[in-house]
Amino acid sequence: MATITKRQKKDDSLSYTAQIRIMRHGRKAHTEARTFPRKAMAVEWAKRRELELAEPGGVLLARWKGVTLDDAIERYQQEYMAGAGRTKKATMNALRRFPLARREIAQMLSGDFIFPYESKSIGSRWARATAALAIDDLRFHEPTPRRHVQAIRKGLRHSRGAAIHAA
C-alpha cells in the first residue's frame, strides 16, 4: 500500500510524495518514492506502480533495472572472488567480454542463455522432414553409415534407411 505525504516547499507551495514499500517475508523487498505537484497525480502513479510491481517478477525487474550483466559480474568479482583461482577469474573475465554482458539483466529472457543453434542445420531440417512425412520413429545419426549409402545406391531395401531413401 502506498503512502501519500503532503510537503510544503520553501516557496510555500505544496507537493505530494507517493512512497511505495513492499515487504516480503518480514523484510523490505522494494521501496520507491516519487514527488508530484498534485495529490491526484501521486495517487494515480502509486496505484499504477503498485500494479506493475504486483505482476510476477515486477519487484525483481525494478531492483535490476539499469544493471547490466557486466555490472553484476564486476560486483561479484569484488565481493566474492578475493581468493578465487586463476581459472575462475579467467572465466569471469571471458563472460564479461561476451555481447550478452552488455545487456540489462531485467531485459534478459531465457532464450538469451540457451546455446544458439542454426535453424538451417541438418538436424533441424531432418526433424522437419520426418514430421512432414509423418515418420515418428526415424532418428538421424551423423555420419550416415556407409552400408546405408551403399544399399541405397544399389537399390537394396534391406535397411530402414534404404527403404526410406528409395521411396
GROMACS .gro file of N, CA and C in nm:
model
  501
    1MET      N    1   0.084  -0.118   0.000
    1MET     CA    2   0.000   0.000   0.000
    1MET      C    3   0.089   0.124   0.000
    2ALA      N    4   0.054   0.219  -0.080
    2ALA     CA    5   0.132   0.341  -0.093
    2ALA      C    6   0.093   0.442   0.015
    3THR      N    7   0.190   0.525   0.050
    3THR     CA    8   0.167   0.632   0.146
    3THR      C    9   0.187   0.764   0.072
    4ILE      N   10   0.089   0.854   0.083
    4ILE     CA   11   0.097   0.985   0.021
    4ILE      C   12   0.124   1.087   0.132
    5THR      N   13   0.233   1.161   0.119
    5THR     CA   14   0.271   1.259   0.221
    5THR      C   15   0.270   1.398   0.160
    6LYS      N   16   0.201   1.492   0.229
    6LYS     CA   17   0.195   1.631   0.182
    6LYS      C   18   0.317   1.704   0.237
    7ARG      N   19   0.386   1.778   0.149
    7ARG     CA   20   0.506   1.852   0.190
    7ARG      C   21   0.494   1.996   0.145
    8GLN      N   22   0.541   2.085   0.229
    8GLN     CA   23   0.540   2.226   0.195
    8GLN      C   24   0.682   2.267   0.153
    9LYS      N   25   0.691   2.328   0.037
    9LYS     CA   26   0.821   2.370  -0.016
    9LYS      C   27   0.861   2.506   0.043
   10LYS      N   28   0.982   2.551   0.011
   10LYS     CA   29   1.030   2.680   0.060
   10LYS      C   30   0.945   2.796   0.010
   11ASP      N   31   0.892   2.781  -0.112
   11ASP     CA   32   0.810   2.888  -0.169
   11ASP      C   33   0.663   2.878  -0.127
   12ASP      N   34   0.634   2.799  -0.024
   12ASP     CA   35   0.501   2.778   0.035
   12ASP      C   36   0.405   2.701  -0.055
   13SER      N   37   0.451   2.649  -0.167
   13SER     CA   38   0.364   2.564  -0.248
   13SER      C   39   0.370   2.421  -0.192
   14LEU      N   40   0.267   2.345  -0.225
   14LEU     CA   41   0.258   2.208  -0.174
   14LEU      C   42   0.302   2.107  -0.280
   15SER      N   43   0.361   2.001  -0.233
   15SER     CA   44   0.392   1.888  -0.321
   15SER      C   45   0.352   1.761  -0.246
   16TYR      N   46   0.333   1.655  -0.322
   16TYR     CA   47   0.288   1.529  -0.263
   16TYR      C   48   0.385   1.417  -0.303
   17THR      N   49   0.434   1.349  -0.202
   17THR     CA   50   0.527   1.239  -0.225
   17THR      C   51   0.454   1.107  -0.206
   18ALA      N   52   0.457   1.026  -0.310
   18ALA     CA   53   0.398   0.892  -0.304
   18ALA      C   54   0.511   0.795  -0.276
   19GLN      N   55   0.498   0.718  -0.168
   19GLN     CA   56   0.601   0.620  -0.134
   19GLN      C   57   0.539   0.481  -0.134
   20ILE      N   58   0.606   0.391  -0.203
   20ILE     CA   59   0.562   0.252  -0.210
   20ILE      C   60   0.667   0.168  -0.138
   21ARG      N   61   0.623   0.088  -0.044
   21ARG     CA   62   0.715  -0.002   0.027
   21ARG      C   63   0.653  -0.141   0.023
   22ILE      N   64   0.727  -0.235  -0.031
   22ILE     CA   65   0.679  -0.373  -0.042
   22ILE      C   66   0.760  -0.460   0.051
   23MET      N   67   0.690  -0.533   0.137
   23MET     CA   68   0.754  -0.623   0.232
   23MET      C   69   0.730  -0.767   0.188
   24ARG      N   70   0.833  -0.848   0.194
   24ARG     CA   71   0.823  -0.992   0.164
   24ARG      C   72   0.892  -1.068   0.275
   25HIS      N   73   0.822  -1.161   0.335
   25HIS     CA   74   0.877  -1.245   0.442
   25HIS      C   75   0.933  -1.160   0.556
   26GLY      N   76   0.864  -1.053   0.589
   26GLY     CA   77   0.905  -0.968   0.700
   26GLY      C   78   1.022  -0.875   0.670
   27ARG      N   79   1.067  -0.873   0.546
   27ARG     CA   80   1.179  -0.787   0.508
   27ARG      C   81   1.137  -0.693   0.397
   28LYS      N   82   1.203  -0.577   0.392
   28LYS     CA   83   1.173  -0.480   0.288
   28LYS      C   84   1.230  -0.532   0.156
   29ALA      N   85   1.142  -0.558   0.060
   29ALA     CA   86   1.184  -0.610  -0.071
   29ALA      C   87   1.208  -0.497  -0.171
   30HIS      N   88   1.130  -0.389  -0.157
   30HIS     CA   89   1.143  -0.280  -0.253
   30HIS      C   90   1.083  -0.153  -0.194
   31THR      N   91   1.150  -0.041  -0.215
   31THR     CA   92   1.100   0.090  -0.176
   31THR      C   93   1.119   0.184  -0.293
   32GLU      N   94   1.017   0.265  -0.316
   32GLU     CA   95   1.022   0.359  -0.428
   32GLU      C   96   0.940   0.481  -0.390
   33ALA      N   97   0.987   0.599  -0.425
   33ALA     CA   98   0.914   0.722  -0.394
   33ALA      C   99   0.927   0.820  -0.510
   34ARG      N  100   0.822   0.899  -0.526
   34ARG     CA  101   0.822   1.000  -0.632
   34ARG      C  102   0.736   1.117  -0.586
   35THR      N  103   0.777   1.239  -0.620
   35THR     CA  104   0.707   1.360  -0.577
   35THR      C  105   0.632   1.422  -0.694
   36PHE      N  106   0.509   1.470  -0.664
   36PHE     CA  107   0.422   1.529  -0.766
   36PHE      C  108   0.365   1.661  -0.716
   37PRO      N  109   0.326   1.750  -0.808
   37PRO     CA  110   0.268   1.878  -0.767
   37PRO      C  111   0.122   1.867  -0.720
   38ARG      N  112   0.054   1.760  -0.761
   38ARG     CA  113  -0.087   1.742  -0.722
   38ARG      C  114  -0.107   1.605  -0.658
   39LYS      N  115  -0.198   1.600  -0.564
   39LYS     CA  116  -0.224   1.475  -0.492
   39LYS      C  117  -0.281   1.369  -0.584
   40ALA      N  118  -0.370   1.409  -0.675
   40ALA     CA  119  -0.431   1.313  -0.767
   40ALA      C  120  -0.325   1.244  -0.854
   41MET      N  121  -0.224   1.318  -0.893
   41MET     CA  122  -0.116   1.260  -0.974
   41MET      C  123  -0.037   1.158  -0.892
   42ALA      N  124  -0.013   1.190  -0.766
   42ALA     CA  125   0.060   1.099  -0.679
   42ALA      C  126  -0.018   0.971  -0.656
   43VAL      N  127  -0.148   0.984  -0.633
   43VAL     CA  128  -0.233   0.866  -0.611
   43VAL      C  129  -0.237   0.779  -0.735
   44GLU      N  130  -0.254   0.841  -0.851
   44GLU     CA  131  -0.260   0.767  -0.978
   44GLU      C  132  -0.130   0.692  -1.004
   45TRP      N  133  -0.016   0.759  -0.985
   45TRP     CA  134   0.114   0.694  -1.006
   45TRP      C  135   0.131   0.577  -0.910
   46ALA      N  136   0.095   0.597  -0.784
   46ALA     CA  137   0.112   0.492  -0.683
   46ALA      C  138   0.028   0.369  -0.718
   47LYS      N  139  -0.096   0.390  -0.761
   47LYS     CA  140  -0.182   0.277  -0.799
   47LYS      C  141  -0.123   0.201  -0.918
   48ARG      N  142  -0.083   0.276  -1.021
   48ARG     CA  143  -0.028   0.214  -1.141
   48ARG      C  144   0.102   0.138  -1.110
   49ARG      N  145   0.187   0.200  -1.030
   49ARG     CA  146   0.316   0.138  -0.998
   49ARG      C  147   0.298   0.015  -0.911
   50GLU      N  148   0.203   0.019  -0.818
   50GLU     CA  149   0.177  -0.099  -0.734
   50GLU      C  150   0.129  -0.217  -0.819
   51LEU      N  151   0.046  -0.189  -0.920
   51LEU     CA  152   0.001  -0.295  -1.010
   51LEU      C  153   0.118  -0.353  -1.089
   52GLU      N  154   0.208  -0.268  -1.135
   52GLU     CA  155   0.326  -0.315  -1.209
   52GLU      C  156   0.414  -0.403  -1.121
   53LEU      N  157   0.433  -0.361  -0.997
   53LEU     CA  158   0.519  -0.437  -0.905
   53LEU      C  159   0.453  -0.566  -0.858
   54ALA      N  160   0.320  -0.571  -0.862
   54ALA     CA  161   0.248  -0.692  -0.819
   54ALA      C  162   0.254  -0.803  -0.923
   55GLU      N  163   0.285  -0.769  -1.047
   55GLU     CA  164   0.296  -0.871  -1.151
   55GLU      C  165   0.413  -0.963  -1.121
   56PRO      N  166   0.408  -1.088  -1.170
   56PRO     CA  167   0.520  -1.179  -1.147
   56PRO      C  168   0.652  -1.120  -1.198
   57GLY      N  169   0.750  -1.116  -1.112
   57GLY     CA  170   0.881  -1.062  -1.148
   57GLY      C  171   0.889  -0.911  -1.145
   58GLY      N  172   0.783  -0.844  -1.104
   58GLY     CA  173   0.780  -0.698  -1.103
   58GLY      C  174   0.881  -0.635  -1.010
   59VAL      N  175   0.894  -0.690  -0.890
   59VAL     CA  176   0.990  -0.636  -0.793
   59VAL      C  177   1.132  -0.662  -0.841
   60LEU      N  178   1.155  -0.780  -0.896
   60LEU     CA  179   1.288  -0.813  -0.948
   60LEU      C  180   1.326  -0.720  -1.063
   61LEU      N  181   1.230  -0.692  -1.151
   61LEU     CA  182   1.256  -0.600  -1.261
   61LEU      C  183   1.295  -0.463  -1.210
   62ALA      N  184   1.223  -0.416  -1.107
   62ALA     CA  185   1.253  -0.284  -1.051
   62ALA      C  186   1.391  -0.282  -0.987
   63ARG      N  187   1.425  -0.389  -0.920
   63ARG     CA  188   1.554  -0.396  -0.850
   63ARG      C  189   1.672  -0.398  -0.947
   64TRP      N  190   1.657  -0.467  -1.060
   64TRP     CA  191   1.768  -0.486  -1.153
   64TRP      C  192   1.763  -0.392  -1.273
   65LYS      N  193   1.673  -0.297  -1.273
   65LYS     CA  194   1.662  -0.205  -1.387
   65LYS      C  195   1.790  -0.122  -1.400
   66GLY      N  196   1.846  -0.120  -1.520
   66GLY     CA  197   1.966  -0.043  -1.546
   66GLY      C  198   2.096  -0.115  -1.514
   67VAL      N  199   2.088  -0.233  -1.455
   67VAL     CA  200   2.208  -0.308  -1.418
   67VAL      C  201   2.238  -0.410  -1.529
   68THR      N  202   2.358  -0.404  -1.584
   68THR     CA  203   2.396  -0.498  -1.688
   68THR      C  204   2.458  -0.622  -1.625
   69LEU      N  205   2.467  -0.727  -1.704
   69LEU     CA  206   2.532  -0.849  -1.657
   69LEU      C  207   2.678  -0.821  -1.623
   70ASP      N  208   2.742  -0.734  -1.698
   70ASP     CA  209   2.880  -0.696  -1.670
   70ASP      C  210   2.891  -0.631  -1.532
   71ASP      N  211   2.796  -0.544  -1.498
   71ASP     CA  212   2.795  -0.481  -1.365
   71ASP      C  213   2.784  -0.586  -1.255
   72ALA      N  214   2.695  -0.682  -1.276
   72ALA     CA  215   2.675  -0.787  -1.176
   72ALA      C  216   2.799  -0.874  -1.160
   73ILE      N  217   2.863  -0.908  -1.271
   73ILE     CA  218   2.985  -0.989  -1.264
   73ILE      C  219   3.097  -0.911  -1.195
   74GLU      N  220   3.107  -0.783  -1.227
   74GLU     CA  221   3.210  -0.699  -1.163
   74GLU      C  222   3.190  -0.693  -1.012
   75ARG      N  223   3.065  -0.675  -0.970
   75ARG     CA  224   3.036  -0.672  -0.826
   75ARG      C  225   3.068  -0.806  -0.761
   76TYR      N  226   3.032  -0.914  -0.828
   76TYR     CA  227   3.062  -1.048  -0.778
   76TYR      C  228   3.212  -1.066  -0.762
   77GLN      N  229   3.288  -1.020  -0.861
   77GLN     CA  230   3.434  -1.032  -0.854
   77GLN      C  231   3.490  -0.954  -0.736
   78GLN      N  232   3.436  -0.836  -0.710
   78GLN     CA  233   3.485  -0.753  -0.600
   78GLN      C  234   3.451  -0.812  -0.463
   79GLU      N  235   3.330  -0.869  -0.452
   79GLU     CA  236   3.283  -0.913  -0.321
   79GLU      C  237   3.317  -1.058  -0.287
   80TYR      N  238   3.324  -1.146  -0.387
   80TYR     CA  239   3.335  -1.288  -0.357
   80TYR      C  240   3.456  -1.359  -0.416
   81MET      N  241   3.536  -1.292  -0.496
   81MET     CA  242   3.643  -1.365  -0.564
   81MET      C  243   3.783  -1.329  -0.514
   82ALA      N  244   3.794  -1.287  -0.391
   82ALA     CA  245   3.926  -1.248  -0.338
   82ALA      C  246   4.024  -1.365  -0.343
   83GLY      N  247   3.981  -1.484  -0.305
   83GLY     CA  248   4.070  -1.599  -0.304
   83GLY      C  249   4.045  -1.696  -0.417
   84ALA      N  250   3.981  -1.648  -0.524
   84ALA     CA  251   3.947  -1.737  -0.636
   84ALA      C  252   4.072  -1.774  -0.715
   85GLY      N  253   4.063  -1.889  -0.780
   85GLY     CA  254   4.175  -1.937  -0.861
   85GLY      C  255   4.182  -1.870  -0.996
   86ARG      N  256   4.289  -1.902  -1.066
   86ARG     CA  257   4.315  -1.844  -1.197
   86ARG      C  258   4.206  -1.878  -1.298
   87THR      N  259   4.158  -2.002  -1.296
   87THR     CA  260   4.058  -2.046  -1.392
   87THR      C  261   3.927  -1.970  -1.373
   88LYS      N  262   3.884  -1.955  -1.249
   88LYS     CA  263   3.758  -1.886  -1.222
   88LYS      C  264   3.768  -1.739  -1.263
   89LYS      N  265   3.879  -1.676  -1.232
   89LYS     CA  266   3.898  -1.536  -1.271
   89LYS      C  267   3.896  -1.522  -1.423
   90ALA      N  268   3.962  -1.612  -1.492
   90ALA     CA  269   3.966  -1.607  -1.639
   90ALA      C  270   3.827  -1.630  -1.698
   91THR      N  271   3.751  -1.721  -1.638
   91THR     CA  272   3.616  -1.749  -1.686
   91THR      C  273   3.526  -1.627  -1.669
   92MET      N  274   3.534  -1.563  -1.554
   92MET     CA  275   3.452  -1.445  -1.529
   92MET      C  276   3.490  -1.330  -1.623
   93ASN      N  277   3.617  -1.313  -1.646
   93ASN     CA  278   3.661  -1.208  -1.739
   93ASN      C  279   3.618  -1.240  -1.882
   94ALA      N  280   3.618  -1.366  -1.918
   94ALA     CA  281   3.571  -1.407  -2.051
   94ALA      C  282   3.421  -1.380  -2.066
   95LEU      N  283   3.344  -1.407  -1.961
   95LEU     CA  284   3.200  -1.380  -1.965
   95LEU      C  285   3.173  -1.231  -1.985
   96ARG      N  286   3.255  -1.149  -1.925
   96ARG     CA  287   3.237  -1.004  -1.937
   96ARG      C  288   3.262  -0.953  -2.078
   97ARG      N  289   3.334  -1.029  -2.159
   97ARG     CA  290   3.364  -0.988  -2.296
   97ARG      C  291   3.254  -1.027  -2.396
   98PHE      N  292   3.161  -1.112  -2.356
   98PHE     CA  293   3.052  -1.153  -2.446
   98PHE      C  294   2.954  -1.037  -2.466
   99PRO      N  295   2.890  -1.028  -2.582
   99PRO     CA  296   2.789  -0.924  -2.605
   99PRO      C  297   2.674  -0.930  -2.504
  100LEU      N  298   2.645  -1.049  -2.454
  100LEU     CA  299   2.538  -1.066  -2.356
  100LEU      C  300   2.567  -0.986  -2.229
  101ALA      N  301   2.692  -0.963  -2.195
  101ALA     CA  302   2.729  -0.891  -2.073
  101ALA      C  303   2.689  -0.744  -2.079
  102ARG      N  304   2.666  -0.691  -2.197
  102ARG     CA  305   2.626  -0.551  -2.210
  102ARG      C  306   2.476  -0.531  -2.200
  103ARG      N  307   2.401  -0.639  -2.189
  103ARG     CA  308   2.255  -0.629  -2.179
  103ARG      C  309   2.210  -0.610  -2.035
  104GLU      N  310   2.097  -0.544  -2.018
  104GLU     CA  311   2.041  -0.526  -1.884
  104GLU      C  312   1.985  -0.658  -1.834
  105ILE      N  313   2.010  -0.688  -1.709
  105ILE     CA  314   1.962  -0.813  -1.651
  105ILE      C  315   1.810  -0.819  -1.654
  106ALA      N  316   1.745  -0.706  -1.629
  106ALA     CA  317   1.599  -0.703  -1.625
  106ALA      C  318   1.536  -0.732  -1.761
  107GLN      N  319   1.610  -0.712  -1.869
  107GLN     CA  320   1.557  -0.733  -2.004
  107GLN      C  321   1.591  -0.870  -2.062
  108MET      N  322   1.668  -0.949  -1.990
  108MET     CA  323   1.710  -1.080  -2.043
  108MET      C  324   1.597  -1.181  -2.036
  109LEU      N  325   1.595  -1.268  -2.134
  109LEU     CA  326   1.498  -1.377  -2.140
  109LEU      C  327   1.573  -1.509  -2.138
  110SER      N  328   1.501  -1.617  -2.113
  110SER     CA  329   1.567  -1.748  -2.107
  110SER      C  330   1.634  -1.783  -2.240
  111GLY      N  331   1.580  -1.735  -2.351
  111GLY     CA  332   1.640  -1.761  -2.481
  111GLY      C  333   1.778  -1.701  -2.497
  112ASP      N  334   1.810  -1.602  -2.415
  112ASP     CA  335   1.943  -1.541  -2.421
  112ASP      C  336   2.051  -1.633  -2.367
  113PHE      N  337   2.012  -1.730  -2.284
  113PHE     CA  338   2.109  -1.817  -2.220
  113PHE      C  339   2.125  -1.950  -2.291
  114ILE      N  340   2.032  -1.984  -2.379
  114ILE     CA  341   2.036  -2.112  -2.448
  114ILE      C  342   2.139  -2.106  -2.560
  115PHE      N  343   2.214  -2.213  -2.575
  115PHE     CA  344   2.316  -2.220  -2.679
  115PHE      C  345   2.253  -2.192  -2.815
  116PRO      N  346   2.306  -2.098  -2.891
  116PRO     CA  347   2.245  -2.066  -3.020
  116PRO      C  348   2.259  -2.181  -3.119
  117TYR      N  349   2.158  -2.197  -3.199
  117TYR     CA  350   2.161  -2.303  -3.300
  117TYR      C  351   2.128  -2.243  -3.435
  118GLU      N  352   2.171  -2.309  -3.536
  118GLU     CA  353   2.145  -2.265  -3.672
  118GLU      C  354   2.018  -2.334  -3.721
  119SER      N  355   1.917  -2.254  -3.757
  119SER     CA  356   1.789  -2.312  -3.798
  119SER      C  357   1.800  -2.392  -3.927
  120LYS      N  358   1.905  -2.367  -4.005
  120LYS     CA  359   1.923  -2.439  -4.130
  120LYS      C  360   2.008  -2.565  -4.113
  121SER      N  361   2.043  -2.596  -3.989
  121SER     CA  362   2.130  -2.712  -3.968
  121SER      C  363   2.059  -2.840  -4.011
  122ILE      N  364   2.138  -2.939  -4.042
  122ILE     CA  365   2.083  -3.064  -4.094
  122ILE      C  366   1.994  -3.134  -3.992
  123GLY      N  367   2.029  -3.121  -3.864
  123GLY     CA  368   1.948  -3.185  -3.760
  123GLY      C  369   1.807  -3.128  -3.754
  124SER      N  370   1.795  -2.995  -3.761
  124SER     CA  371   1.662  -2.936  -3.756
  124SER      C  372   1.585  -2.961  -3.886
  125ARG      N  373   1.655  -2.963  -3.997
  125ARG     CA  374   1.588  -2.995  -4.123
  125ARG      C  375   1.539  -3.140  -4.123
  126TRP      N  376   1.620  -3.228  -4.065
  126TRP     CA  377   1.582  -3.368  -4.054
  126TRP      C  378   1.453  -3.381  -3.972
  127ALA      N  379   1.447  -3.310  -3.862
  127ALA     CA  380   1.328  -3.314  -3.776
  127ALA      C  381   1.205  -3.264  -3.850
  128ARG      N  382   1.219  -3.154  -3.925
  128ARG     CA  383   1.105  -3.102  -4.001
  128ARG      C  384   1.063  -3.198  -4.111
  129ALA      N  385   1.161  -3.261  -4.178
  129ALA     CA  386   1.130  -3.354  -4.286
  129ALA      C  387   1.057  -3.477  -4.234
  130THR      N  388   1.104  -3.534  -4.124
  130THR     CA  389   1.036  -3.653  -4.070
  130THR      C  390   0.898  -3.617  -4.019
  131ALA      N  391   0.882  -3.496  -3.967
  131ALA     CA  392   0.748  -3.453  -3.922
  131ALA      C  393   0.655  -3.435  -4.041
  132ALA      N  394   0.706  -3.376  -4.149
  132ALA     CA  395   0.625  -3.355  -4.269
  132ALA      C  396   0.584  -3.486  -4.334
  133LEU      N  397   0.672  -3.586  -4.326
  133LEU     CA  398   0.643  -3.717  -4.385
  133LEU      C  399   0.571  -3.811  -4.287
  134ALA      N  400   0.542  -3.759  -4.168
  134ALA     CA  401   0.473  -3.836  -4.063
  134ALA      C  402   0.552  -3.961  -4.023
  135ILE      N  403   0.683  -3.948  -4.016
  135ILE     CA  404   0.769  -4.058  -3.971
  135ILE      C  405   0.810  -4.025  -3.828
  136ASP      N  406   0.759  -4.100  -3.735
  136ASP     CA  407   0.786  -4.065  -3.595
  136ASP      C  408   0.895  -4.148  -3.530
  137ASP      N  409   0.942  -4.254  -3.592
  137ASP     CA  410   1.039  -4.341  -3.527
  137ASP      C  411   1.177  -4.340  -3.593
  138LEU      N  412   1.202  -4.248  -3.682
  138LEU     CA  413   1.329  -4.244  -3.754
  138LEU      C  414   1.422  -4.141  -3.690
  139ARG      N  415   1.541  -4.184  -3.655
  139ARG     CA  416   1.639  -4.097  -3.591
  139ARG      C  417   1.753  -4.067  -3.687
  140PHE      N  418   1.806  -3.948  -3.678
  140PHE     CA  419   1.917  -3.908  -3.762
  140PHE      C  420   2.047  -3.926  -3.686
  141HIS      N  421   2.140  -3.995  -3.747
  141HIS     CA  422   2.272  -4.013  -3.688
  141HIS      C  423   2.375  -3.972  -3.792
  142GLU      N  424   2.462  -3.883  -3.757
  142GLU     CA  425   2.566  -3.836  -3.848
  142GLU      C  426   2.698  -3.896  -3.805
  143PRO      N  427   2.783  -3.946  -3.886
  143PRO     CA  428   2.764  -3.959  -4.030
  143PRO      C  429   2.678  -4.080  -4.065
  144THR      N  430   2.615  -4.075  -4.179
  144THR     CA  431   2.532  -4.187  -4.223
  144THR      C  432   2.620  -4.308  -4.245
  145PRO      N  433   2.584  -4.421  -4.187
  145PRO     CA  434   2.666  -4.542  -4.205
  145PRO      C  435   2.682  -4.575  -4.353
  146ARG      N  436   2.802  -4.615  -4.388
  146ARG     CA  437   2.832  -4.646  -4.528
  146ARG      C  438   2.742  -4.754  -4.584
  147ARG      N  439   2.705  -4.850  -4.501
  147ARG     CA  440   2.623  -4.960  -4.552
  147ARG      C  441   2.487  -4.909  -4.600
  148HIS      N  442   2.432  -4.804  -4.534
  148HIS     CA  443   2.305  -4.747  -4.579
  148HIS      C  444   2.323  -4.680  -4.715
  149VAL      N  445   2.430  -4.602  -4.727
  149VAL     CA  446   2.456  -4.533  -4.853
  149VAL      C  447   2.477  -4.633  -4.966
  150GLN      N  448   2.555  -4.737  -4.939
  150GLN     CA  449   2.580  -4.839  -5.041
  150GLN      C  450   2.452  -4.912  -5.078
  151ALA      N  451   2.369  -4.942  -4.979
  151ALA     CA  452   2.244  -5.013  -5.006
  151ALA      C  453   2.150  -4.927  -5.090
  152ILE      N  454   2.148  -4.797  -5.062
  152ILE     CA  455   2.063  -4.706  -5.139
  152ILE      C  456   2.111  -4.700  -5.283
  153ARG      N  457   2.241  -4.689  -5.302
  153ARG     CA  458   2.297  -4.682  -5.438
  153ARG      C  459   2.268  -4.808  -5.518
  154LYS      N  460   2.269  -4.923  -5.451
  154LYS     CA  461   2.243  -5.050  -5.520
  154LYS      C  462   2.094  -5.076  -5.536
  155GLY      N  463   2.012  -4.994  -5.471
  155GLY     CA  464   1.869  -5.014  -5.481
  155GLY      C  465   1.817  -5.120  -5.386
  156LEU      N  466   1.898  -5.163  -5.293
  156LEU     CA  467   1.855  -5.264  -5.196
  156LEU      C  468   1.764  -5.201  -5.092
  157ARG      N  469   1.672  -5.280  -5.041
  157ARG     CA  470   1.577  -5.229  -4.944
  157ARG      C  471   1.584  -5.306  -4.813
  158HIS      N  472   1.701  -5.353  -4.777
  158HIS     CA  473   1.710  -5.436  -4.658
  158HIS      C  474   1.722  -5.355  -4.528
  159SER      N  475   1.751  -5.227  -4.538
  159SER     CA  476   1.761  -5.146  -4.415
  159SER      C  477   1.653  -5.039  -4.415
  160ARG      N  478   1.622  -4.990  -4.296
  160ARG     CA  479   1.519  -4.886  -4.282
  160ARG      C  480   1.560  -4.762  -4.361
  161GLY      N  481   1.687  -4.723  -4.352
  161GLY     CA  482   1.736  -4.606  -4.425
  161GLY      C  483   1.723  -4.624  -4.575
  162ALA      N  484   1.758  -4.742  -4.623
  162ALA     CA  485   1.750  -4.770  -4.767
  162ALA      C  486   1.606  -4.766  -4.813
  163ALA      N  487   1.516  -4.818  -4.734
  163ALA     CA  488   1.375  -4.821  -4.772
  163ALA      C  489   1.319  -4.679  -4.783
  164ILE      N  490   1.358  -4.593  -4.694
  164ILE     CA  491   1.306  -4.456  -4.697
  164ILE      C  492   1.365  -4.378  -4.813
  165HIS      N  493   1.497  -4.389  -4.832
  165HIS     CA  494   1.562  -4.314  -4.938
  165HIS      C  495   1.520  -4.362  -5.076
  166ALA      N  496   1.487  -4.489  -5.091
  166ALA     CA  497   1.449  -4.542  -5.221
  166ALA      C  498   1.305  -4.507  -5.256
  167ALA      N  499   1.226  -4.473  -5.156
  167ALA     CA  500   1.084  -4.445  -5.180
  167ALA      C  501   1.061  -4.315  -5.251
   0.00000   0.00000   0.00000
